JSON list of C-alpha atoms and ligand atoms in Angstrom, two decimals:
[
{"chain": "V", "resi": 11, "resn": "MET", "atom": "CA", "xyz": [34.99, -191.61, -98.97]},
{"chain": "V", "resi": 12, "resn": "TYR", "atom": "CA", "xyz": [38.67, -192.49, -99.45]},
{"chain": "V", "resi": 13, "resn": "HIS", "atom": "CA", "xyz": [39.36, -190.23, -102.45]},
{"chain": "V", "resi": 14, "resn": "VAL", "atom": "CA", "xyz": [40.57, -193.27, -104.41]},
{"chain": "V", "resi": 15, "resn": "ASP", "atom": "CA", "xyz": [38.98, -194.08, -107.75]},
{"chain": "V", "resi": 16, "resn": "MET", "atom": "CA", "xyz": [37.15, -197.34, -108.30]},
{"chain": "V", "resi": 17, "resn": "ASN", "atom": "CA", "xyz": [39.60, -198.78, -110.84]},
{"chain": "V", "resi": 18, "resn": "THR", "atom": "CA", "xyz": [42.49, -198.40, -108.42]},
{"chain": "V", "resi": 19, "resn": "ILE", "atom": "CA", "xyz": [40.52, -200.21, -105.73]},
{"chain": "V", "resi": 20, "resn": "MET", "atom": "CA", "xyz": [39.54, -202.96, -108.19]},
{"chain": "V", "resi": 21, "resn": "ARG", "atom": "CA", "xyz": [43.17, -203.50, -109.28]},
{"chain": "V", "resi": 22, "resn": "ALA", "atom": "CA", "xyz": [44.43, -203.59, -105.69]},
{"chain": "V", "resi": 23, "resn": "ASN", "atom": "CA", "xyz": [41.92, -206.29, -104.85]},
{"chain": "V", "resi": 24, "resn": "ASN", "atom": "CA", "xyz": [42.03, -208.35, -108.09]},
{"chain": "V", "resi": 25, "resn": "LEU", "atom": "CA", "xyz": [38.40, -207.50, -108.80]},
{"chain": "V", "resi": 26, "resn": "THR", "atom": "CA", "xyz": [36.75, -207.33, -112.21]},
{"chain": "V", "resi": 27, "resn": "SER", "atom": "CA", "xyz": [33.43, -205.76, -113.13]},
{"chain": "V", "resi": 28, "resn": "ASN", "atom": "CA", "xyz": [31.92, -209.26, -112.77]},
{"chain": "V", "resi": 29, "resn": "SER", "atom": "CA", "xyz": [33.12, -209.68, -109.20]},
{"chain": "V", "resi": 30, "resn": "LYS", "atom": "CA", "xyz": [30.49, -209.80, -106.49]},
{"chain": "V", "resi": 31, "resn": "LEU", "atom": "CA", "xyz": [31.20, -208.18, -103.14]},
{"chain": "V", "resi": 32, "resn": "THR", "atom": "CA", "xyz": [29.91, -209.85, -100.01]},
{"chain": "V", "resi": 33, "resn": "MET", "atom": "CA", "xyz": [29.08, -208.29, -96.68]},
{"chain": "V", "resi": 34, "resn": "GLY", "atom": "CA", "xyz": [32.11, -208.26, -94.42]},
{"chain": "V", "resi": 35, "resn": "GLN", "atom": "CA", "xyz": [34.61, -208.66, -97.26]},
{"chain": "V", "resi": 36, "resn": "VAL", "atom": "CA", "xyz": [37.83, -206.76, -96.52]},
{"chain": "V", "resi": 37, "resn": "LEU", "atom": "CA", "xyz": [39.09, -204.45, -99.29]},
{"chain": "V", "resi": 38, "resn": "VAL", "atom": "CA", "xyz": [42.53, -202.92, -99.59]},
{"chain": "V", "resi": 39, "resn": "ILE", "atom": "CA", "xyz": [42.29, -199.16, -100.22]},
{"chain": "V", "resi": 40, "resn": "PRO", "atom": "CA", "xyz": [45.70, -198.03, -101.56]},
{"chain": "V", "resi": 41, "resn": "ASP", "atom": "CA", "xyz": [47.18, -194.55, -101.19]},
{"chain": "V", "resi": 42, "resn": "THR", "atom": "CA", "xyz": [44.56, -193.07, -98.93]},
{"chain": "V", "resi": 43, "resn": "GLN", "atom": "CA", "xyz": [44.72, -190.61, -96.05]},
{"chain": "V", "resi": 44, "resn": "GLY", "atom": "CA", "xyz": [41.76, -192.39, -94.48]},
{"chain": "V", "resi": 45, "resn": "PRO", "atom": "CA", "xyz": [38.03, -191.93, -94.78]},
{"chain": "V", "resi": 46, "resn": "VAL", "atom": "CA", "xyz": [36.29, -188.55, -94.91]},
{"chain": "V", "resi": 47, "resn": "PRO", "atom": "CA", "xyz": [32.58, -188.27, -94.13]},
{"chain": "V", "resi": 48, "resn": "VAL", "atom": "CA", "xyz": [30.35, -188.64, -97.16]},
{"chain": "V", "resi": 49, "resn": "ILE", "atom": "CA", "xyz": [26.63, -188.40, -96.52]},
{"chain": "V", "resi": 50, "resn": "PRO", "atom": "CA", "xyz": [24.55, -189.41, -99.54]},
{"chain": "V", "resi": 51, "resn": "LEU", "atom": "CA", "xyz": [21.38, -187.31, -99.90]},
{"chain": "V", "resi": 52, "resn": "TYR", "atom": "CA", "xyz": [18.31, -188.32, -101.90]},
{"chain": "V", "resi": 53, "resn": "PRO", "atom": "CA", "xyz": [15.37, -186.05, -102.76]},
{"chain": "V", "resi": 54, "resn": "SER", "atom": "CA", "xyz": [12.43, -187.16, -100.59]},
{"chain": "V", "resi": 55, "resn": "LYS", "atom": "CA", "xyz": [9.41, -185.83, -98.70]},
{"chain": "V", "resi": 56, "resn": "LYS", "atom": "CA", "xyz": [9.43, -188.88, -96.43]},
{"chain": "V", "resi": 57, "resn": "TRP", "atom": "CA", "xyz": [11.83, -187.69, -93.75]},
{"chain": "V", "resi": 58, "resn": "GLN", "atom": "CA", "xyz": [10.29, -185.33, -91.17]},
{"chain": "V", "resi": 59, "resn": "TYR", "atom": "CA", "xyz": [12.10, -186.41, -87.99]},
{"chain": "V", "resi": 60, "resn": "ILE", "atom": "CA", "xyz": [15.56, -187.45, -86.85]},
{"chain": "V", "resi": 61, "resn": "VAL", "atom": "CA", "xyz": [15.65, -189.95, -83.99]},
{"chain": "V", "resi": 62, "resn": "ILE", "atom": "CA", "xyz": [18.83, -190.40, -81.94]},
{"chain": "V", "resi": 63, "resn": "HIS", "atom": "CA", "xyz": [19.74, -193.74, -80.36]},
{"chain": "V", "resi": 64, "resn": "HIS", "atom": "CA", "xyz": [22.58, -195.53, -78.69]},
{"chain": "V", "resi": 65, "resn": "THR", "atom": "CA", "xyz": [23.33, -199.18, -79.42]},
{"chain": "V", "resi": 66, "resn": "ALA", "atom": "CA", "xyz": [23.50, -199.98, -75.68]},
{"chain": "V", "resi": 67, "resn": "THR", "atom": "CA", "xyz": [26.52, -202.13, -76.49]},
{"chain": "V", "resi": 68, "resn": "GLU", "atom": "CA", "xyz": [30.14, -201.44, -75.56]},
{"chain": "V", "resi": 69, "resn": "ALA", "atom": "CA", "xyz": [31.42, -202.23, -79.04]},
{"chain": "V", "resi": 70, "resn": "GLY", "atom": "CA", "xyz": [30.16, -202.47, -82.59]},
{"chain": "V", "resi": 71, "resn": "ASN", "atom": "CA", "xyz": [30.23, -201.37, -86.19]},
{"chain": "V", "resi": 72, "resn": "ALA", "atom": "CA", "xyz": [27.60, -201.49, -88.93]},
{"chain": "V", "resi": 73, "resn": "MET", "atom": "CA", "xyz": [28.42, -205.16, -89.63]},
{"chain": "V", "resi": 74, "resn": "THR", "atom": "CA", "xyz": [28.28, -206.43, -86.08]},
{"chain": "V", "resi": 75, "resn": "ILE", "atom": "CA", "xyz": [25.18, -204.40, -85.17]},
{"chain": "V", "resi": 76, "resn": "ASN", "atom": "CA", "xyz": [23.62, -205.70, -88.39]},
{"chain": "V", "resi": 77, "resn": "ASP", "atom": "CA", "xyz": [24.24, -209.27, -87.14]},
{"chain": "V", "resi": 78, "resn": "LEU", "atom": "CA", "xyz": [22.81, -208.36, -83.73]},
{"chain": "V", "resi": 79, "resn": "HIS", "atom": "CA", "xyz": [19.65, -206.95, -85.30]},
{"chain": "V", "resi": 80, "resn": "HIS", "atom": "CA", "xyz": [19.29, -210.05, -87.49]},
{"chain": "V", "resi": 81, "resn": "LYS", "atom": "CA", "xyz": [19.45, -212.21, -84.37]},
{"chain": "V", "resi": 82, "resn": "ARG", "atom": "CA", "xyz": [16.75, -210.06, -82.76]},
{"chain": "V", "resi": 83, "resn": "GLY", "atom": "CA", "xyz": [14.57, -210.83, -85.75]},
{"chain": "V", "resi": 84, "resn": "PHE", "atom": "CA", "xyz": [14.68, -207.51, -87.61]},
{"chain": "V", "resi": 85, "resn": "TRP", "atom": "CA", "xyz": [13.96, -208.91, -91.06]},
{"chain": "V", "resi": 86, "resn": "ASN", "atom": "CA", "xyz": [16.37, -206.59, -92.80]},
{"chain": "V", "resi": 87, "resn": "GLY", "atom": "CA", "xyz": [19.28, -206.31, -90.38]},
{"chain": "V", "resi": 88, "resn": "LEU", "atom": "CA", "xyz": [20.66, -202.96, -89.24]},
{"chain": "V", "resi": 89, "resn": "GLY", "atom": "CA", "xyz": [17.58, -201.03, -88.13]},
{"chain": "V", "resi": 90, "resn": "TYR", "atom": "CA", "xyz": [19.19, -197.59, -88.16]},
{"chain": "V", "resi": 91, "resn": "HIS", "atom": "CA", "xyz": [19.96, -195.49, -91.21]},
{"chain": "V", "resi": 92, "resn": "PHE", "atom": "CA", "xyz": [23.30, -194.25, -89.89]},
{"chain": "V", "resi": 93, "resn": "LEU", "atom": "CA", "xyz": [25.75, -195.47, -87.28]},
{"chain": "V", "resi": 94, "resn": "ILE", "atom": "CA", "xyz": [28.45, -193.41, -85.58]},
{"chain": "V", "resi": 95, "resn": "ASP", "atom": "CA", "xyz": [31.34, -195.62, -84.49]},
{"chain": "V", "resi": 96, "resn": "ASN", "atom": "CA", "xyz": [33.12, -195.43, -81.13]},
{"chain": "V", "resi": 97, "resn": "GLY", "atom": "CA", "xyz": [36.54, -196.76, -82.11]},
{"chain": "V", "resi": 98, "resn": "THR", "atom": "CA", "xyz": [35.82, -200.46, -81.54]},
{"chain": "V", "resi": 99, "resn": "ASP", "atom": "CA", "xyz": [35.58, -203.38, -83.97]},
{"chain": "V", "resi": 100, "resn": "GLY", "atom": "CA", "xyz": [38.22, -201.88, -86.31]},
{"chain": "V", "resi": 101, "resn": "LYS", "atom": "CA", "xyz": [36.51, -198.52, -86.90]},
{"chain": "V", "resi": 102, "resn": "GLN", "atom": "CA", "xyz": [37.81, -195.09, -86.01]},
{"chain": "V", "resi": 103, "resn": "GLN", "atom": "CA", "xyz": [36.00, -193.11, -83.33]},
{"chain": "V", "resi": 104, "resn": "GLY", "atom": "CA", "xyz": [33.48, -190.73, -84.87]},
{"chain": "V", "resi": 105, "resn": "LEU", "atom": "CA", "xyz": [33.31, -192.48, -88.26]},
{"chain": "V", "resi": 106, "resn": "ILE", "atom": "CA", "xyz": [29.85, -192.13, -89.84]},
{"chain": "V", "resi": 107, "resn": "GLU", "atom": "CA", "xyz": [28.67, -195.39, -91.42]},
{"chain": "V", "resi": 108, "resn": "VAL", "atom": "CA", "xyz": [25.78, -195.26, -93.91]},
{"chain": "V", "resi": 109, "resn": "GLY", "atom": "CA", "xyz": [23.41, -198.23, -93.57]},
{"chain": "V", "resi": 110, "resn": "PRO", "atom": "CA", "xyz": [21.74, -200.12, -96.44]},
{"chain": "V", "resi": 111, "resn": "ARG", "atom": "CA", "xyz": [18.33, -198.81, -95.36]},
{"chain": "V", "resi": 112, "resn": "TRP", "atom": "CA", "xyz": [19.48, -195.26, -96.09]},
{"chain": "V", "resi": 113, "resn": "VAL", "atom": "CA", "xyz": [20.95, -196.13, -99.49]},
{"chain": "V", "resi": 114, "resn": "LYS", "atom": "CA", "xyz": [17.66, -197.88, -100.36]},
{"chain": "V", "resi": 115, "resn": "GLN", "atom": "CA", "xyz": [15.64, -195.09, -98.68]},
{"chain": "V", "resi": 116, "resn": "SER", "atom": "CA", "xyz": [13.73, -197.77, -96.74]},
{"chain": "V", "resi": 117, "resn": "ASP", "atom": "CA", "xyz": [11.75, -197.43, -93.53]},
{"chain": "V", "resi": 118, "resn": "GLY", "atom": "CA", "xyz": [13.81, -197.80, -90.39]},
{"chain": "V", "resi": 119, "resn": "ALA", "atom": "CA", "xyz": [13.42, -200.50, -87.76]},
{"chain": "V", "resi": 120, "resn": "HIS", "atom": "CA", "xyz": [14.46, -198.37, -84.81]},
{"chain": "V", "resi": 121, "resn": "ALA", "atom": "CA", "xyz": [11.37, -196.80, -83.24]},
{"chain": "V", "resi": 122, "resn": "ASN", "atom": "CA", "xyz": [8.16, -198.73, -83.84]},
{"chain": "V", "resi": 123, "resn": "ALA", "atom": "CA", "xyz": [5.76, -196.23, -82.27]},
{"chain": "V", "resi": 124, "resn": "ASP", "atom": "CA", "xyz": [3.97, -193.13, -83.61]},
{"chain": "V", "resi": 125, "resn": "GLY", "atom": "CA", "xyz": [4.82, -194.14, -87.19]},
{"chain": "V", "resi": 126, "resn": "MET", "atom": "CA", "xyz": [8.39, -193.09, -86.53]},
{"chain": "V", "resi": 127, "resn": "ASN", "atom": "CA", "xyz": [9.99, -195.85, -88.62]},
{"chain": "V", "resi": 128, "resn": "GLN", "atom": "CA", "xyz": [8.24, -194.38, -91.67]},
{"chain": "V", "resi": 129, "resn": "LYS", "atom": "CA", "xyz": [9.02, -190.71, -91.09]},
{"chain": "V", "resi": 130, "resn": "GLY", "atom": "CA", "xyz": [12.14, -190.69, -88.92]},
{"chain": "V", "resi": 131, "resn": "ILE", "atom": "CA", "xyz": [15.77, -191.00, -89.90]},
{"chain": "V", "resi": 132, "resn": "GLY", "atom": "CA", "xyz": [17.37, -193.33, -87.34]},
{"chain": "V", "resi": 133, "resn": "ILE", "atom": "CA", "xyz": [20.88, -192.46, -86.18]},
{"chain": "V", "resi": 134, "resn": "SER", "atom": "CA", "xyz": [22.65, -194.53, -83.54]},
{"chain": "V", "resi": 135, "resn": "LEU", "atom": "CA", "xyz": [25.87, -193.96, -81.65]},
{"chain": "V", "resi": 136, "resn": "VAL", "atom": "CA", "xyz": [27.81, -197.07, -80.73]},
{"chain": "V", "resi": 137, "resn": "GLY", "atom": "CA", "xyz": [28.10, -197.26, -76.96]},
{"chain": "V", "resi": 138, "resn": "ASN", "atom": "CA", "xyz": [26.06, -197.51, -73.81]},
{"chain": "V", "resi": 139, "resn": "PHE", "atom": "CA", "xyz": [25.45, -193.96, -72.59]},
{"chain": "V", "resi": 140, "resn": "SER", "atom": "CA", "xyz": [23.54, -195.15, -69.58]},
{"chain": "V", "resi": 141, "resn": "GLU", "atom": "CA", "xyz": [26.99, -196.12, -68.31]},
{"chain": "V", "resi": 142, "resn": "THR", "atom": "CA", "xyz": [29.61, -194.00, -70.10]},
{"chain": "V", "resi": 143, "resn": "ARG", "atom": "CA", "xyz": [29.86, -190.51, -71.56]},
{"chain": "V", "resi": 144, "resn": "VAL", "atom": "CA", "xyz": [29.69, -189.70, -75.28]},
{"chain": "V", "resi": 145, "resn": "PRO", "atom": "CA", "xyz": [33.23, -189.10, -76.64]},
{"chain": "V", "resi": 146, "resn": "GLU", "atom": "CA", "xyz": [33.72, -185.62, -78.14]},
{"chain": "V", "resi": 147, "resn": "HIS", "atom": "CA", "xyz": [34.61, -186.98, -81.62]},
{"chain": "V", "resi": 148, "resn": "MET", "atom": "CA", "xyz": [31.32, -188.85, -81.75]},
{"chain": "V", "resi": 149, "resn": "LEU", "atom": "CA", "xyz": [29.29, -185.80, -80.72]},
{"chain": "V", "resi": 150, "resn": "ASP", "atom": "CA", "xyz": [31.09, -183.70, -83.37]},
{"chain": "V", "resi": 151, "resn": "SER", "atom": "CA", "xyz": [30.18, -186.27, -86.03]},
{"chain": "V", "resi": 152, "resn": "LEU", "atom": "CA", "xyz": [26.58, -186.40, -84.83]},
{"chain": "V", "resi": 153, "resn": "VAL", "atom": "CA", "xyz": [26.23, -182.60, -85.02]},
{"chain": "V", "resi": 154, "resn": "PHE", "atom": "CA", "xyz": [27.69, -182.61, -88.54]},
{"chain": "V", "resi": 155, "resn": "LEU", "atom": "CA", "xyz": [25.44, -185.47, -89.71]},
{"chain": "V", "resi": 156, "resn": "VAL", "atom": "CA", "xyz": [22.25, -184.09, -88.17]},
{"chain": "V", "resi": 157, "resn": "GLN", "atom": "CA", "xyz": [22.87, -180.57, -89.51]},
{"chain": "V", "resi": 158, "resn": "THR", "atom": "CA", "xyz": [23.54, -181.93, -93.00]},
{"chain": "V", "resi": 159, "resn": "LEU", "atom": "CA", "xyz": [20.26, -183.88, -92.93]},
{"chain": "V", "resi": 160, "resn": "GLN", "atom": "CA", "xyz": [18.29, -180.99, -91.39]},
{"chain": "V", "resi": 161, "resn": "ASN", "atom": "CA", "xyz": [19.49, -178.56, -94.03]},
{"chain": "V", "resi": 162, "resn": "TYR", "atom": "CA", "xyz": [18.71, -180.88, -96.93]},
{"chain": "V", "resi": 163, "resn": "TYR", "atom": "CA", "xyz": [15.29, -182.12, -95.76]},
{"chain": "V", "resi": 164, "resn": "GLY", "atom": "CA", "xyz": [14.19, -178.95, -93.96]},
{"chain": "V", "resi": 165, "resn": "ILE", "atom": "CA", "xyz": [13.81, -180.70, -90.60]},
{"chain": "V", "resi": 166, "resn": "PRO", "atom": "CA", "xyz": [13.38, -178.20, -87.71]},
{"chain": "V", "resi": 167, "resn": "ASP", "atom": "CA", "xyz": [15.30, -178.55, -84.42]},
{"chain": "V", "resi": 168, "resn": "SER", "atom": "CA", "xyz": [12.03, -179.50, -82.68]},
{"chain": "V", "resi": 169, "resn": "HIS", "atom": "CA", "xyz": [11.85, -182.63, -84.86]},
{"chain": "V", "resi": 170, "resn": "VAL", "atom": "CA", "xyz": [15.29, -183.82, -83.77]},
{"chain": "V", "resi": 171, "resn": "ILE", "atom": "CA", "xyz": [14.36, -186.13, -80.92]},
{"chain": "V", "resi": 172, "resn": "ARG", "atom": "CA", "xyz": [15.65, -188.91, -78.72]},
{"chain": "V", "resi": 173, "resn": "HIS", "atom": "CA", "xyz": [14.26, -192.40, -78.96]},
{"chain": "V", "resi": 174, "resn": "ARG", "atom": "CA", "xyz": [12.86, -191.86, -75.44]},
{"chain": "V", "resi": 175, "resn": "ASP", "atom": "CA", "xyz": [10.88, -188.84, -76.72]},
{"chain": "V", "resi": 176, "resn": "VAL", "atom": "CA", "xyz": [8.89, -190.92, -79.23]},
{"chain": "V", "resi": 177, "resn": "LYS", "atom": "CA", "xyz": [5.26, -191.07, -78.12]},
{"chain": "V", "resi": 178, "resn": "GLY", "atom": "CA", "xyz": [4.32, -194.41, -76.61]},
{"chain": "V", "resi": 179, "resn": "LYS", "atom": "CA", "xyz": [7.93, -195.47, -76.14]},
{"chain": "V", "resi": 180, "resn": "HIS", "atom": "CA", "xyz": [9.34, -196.47, -72.76]},
{"chain": "V", "resi": 181, "resn": "THR", "atom": "CA", "xyz": [13.09, -196.52, -73.10]},
{"chain": "V", "resi": 182, "resn": "GLU", "atom": "CA", "xyz": [16.10, -194.76, -71.67]},
{"chain": "V", "resi": 183, "resn": "CYS", "atom": "CA", "xyz": [17.68, -194.65, -75.16]},
{"chain": "V", "resi": 184, "resn": "PRO", "atom": "CA", "xyz": [20.10, -192.92, -75.94]},
{"chain": "V", "resi": 185, "resn": "GLY", "atom": "CA", "xyz": [21.08, -193.22, -72.25]},
{"chain": "V", "resi": 186, "resn": "ASN", "atom": "CA", "xyz": [20.93, -190.90, -69.25]},
{"chain": "V", "resi": 187, "resn": "ASN", "atom": "CA", "xyz": [24.48, -189.62, -69.86]},
{"chain": "V", "resi": 188, "resn": "PHE", "atom": "CA", "xyz": [23.69, -188.41, -73.37]},
{"chain": "V", "resi": 189, "resn": "PRO", "atom": "CA", "xyz": [24.41, -184.63, -73.32]},
{"chain": "V", "resi": 190, "resn": "TRP", "atom": "CA", "xyz": [21.08, -183.70, -74.89]},
{"chain": "V", "resi": 191, "resn": "GLN", "atom": "CA", "xyz": [21.05, -180.01, -73.88]},
{"chain": "V", "resi": 192, "resn": "GLU", "atom": "CA", "xyz": [24.60, -179.48, -75.16]},
{"chain": "V", "resi": 193, "resn": "PHE", "atom": "CA", "xyz": [23.77, -181.27, -78.41]},
{"chain": "V", "resi": 194, "resn": "LYS", "atom": "CA", "xyz": [20.57, -179.24, -78.98]},
{"chain": "V", "resi": 195, "resn": "HIS", "atom": "CA", "xyz": [22.43, -176.05, -78.14]},
{"chain": "V", "resi": 196, "resn": "ARG", "atom": "CA", "xyz": [25.05, -176.82, -80.79]},
{"chain": "V", "resi": 197, "resn": "LEU", "atom": "CA", "xyz": [22.30, -177.45, -83.37]},
{"chain": "V", "resi": 198, "resn": "SER", "atom": "CA", "xyz": [20.65, -174.13, -82.55]},
{"chain": "V", "resi": 199, "resn": "MET", "atom": "CA", "xyz": [23.96, -172.28, -83.09]},
{"chain": "V", "resi": 200, "resn": "ALA", "atom": "CA", "xyz": [24.15, -173.43, -86.73]},
{"chain": "A", "resi": 2, "resn": "ZN", "atom": "ZN1", "xyz": [16.87, -196.47, -79.37]}
]
């Protein structure tokens, strides 16, 4: 995502091929213009829905939300497959973070009704959109991410849903200020 090759990153950080990386370790990325979105795609028939969430927190990134989910007892940490950052906790606003569950193609832990953890890709925006509005950069990133996933997995617009739309779920998620009509309109224009 930084357009810097692995050997350059290894040299800049005194890493060898035997080095082990740990979660939360800070790496120096030399000579980069900054991250560009890279969305890894894996052939699969598993994914039929996309479920949109908010974290209901003011701040966060994949690491800190991972810790939060661990504390809530989610056995594998970050319950979503993707997280869209809001410019807090050292991340730029609109950055798309890919969670370990997506890389491993594991079930989510984000919507435990109607079998949605098994068939739904969980995407969460950092923020509490019961209280604030969704920043434009974050909505742009969400549209890009969702369209990329829809195109690859053949997921129709009708299967792009909010957490609150999952059958048997009583939640406001992703918040009453989430611009759902505008978002769905932008998907339909693709
Ligand atoms: Zn949710």
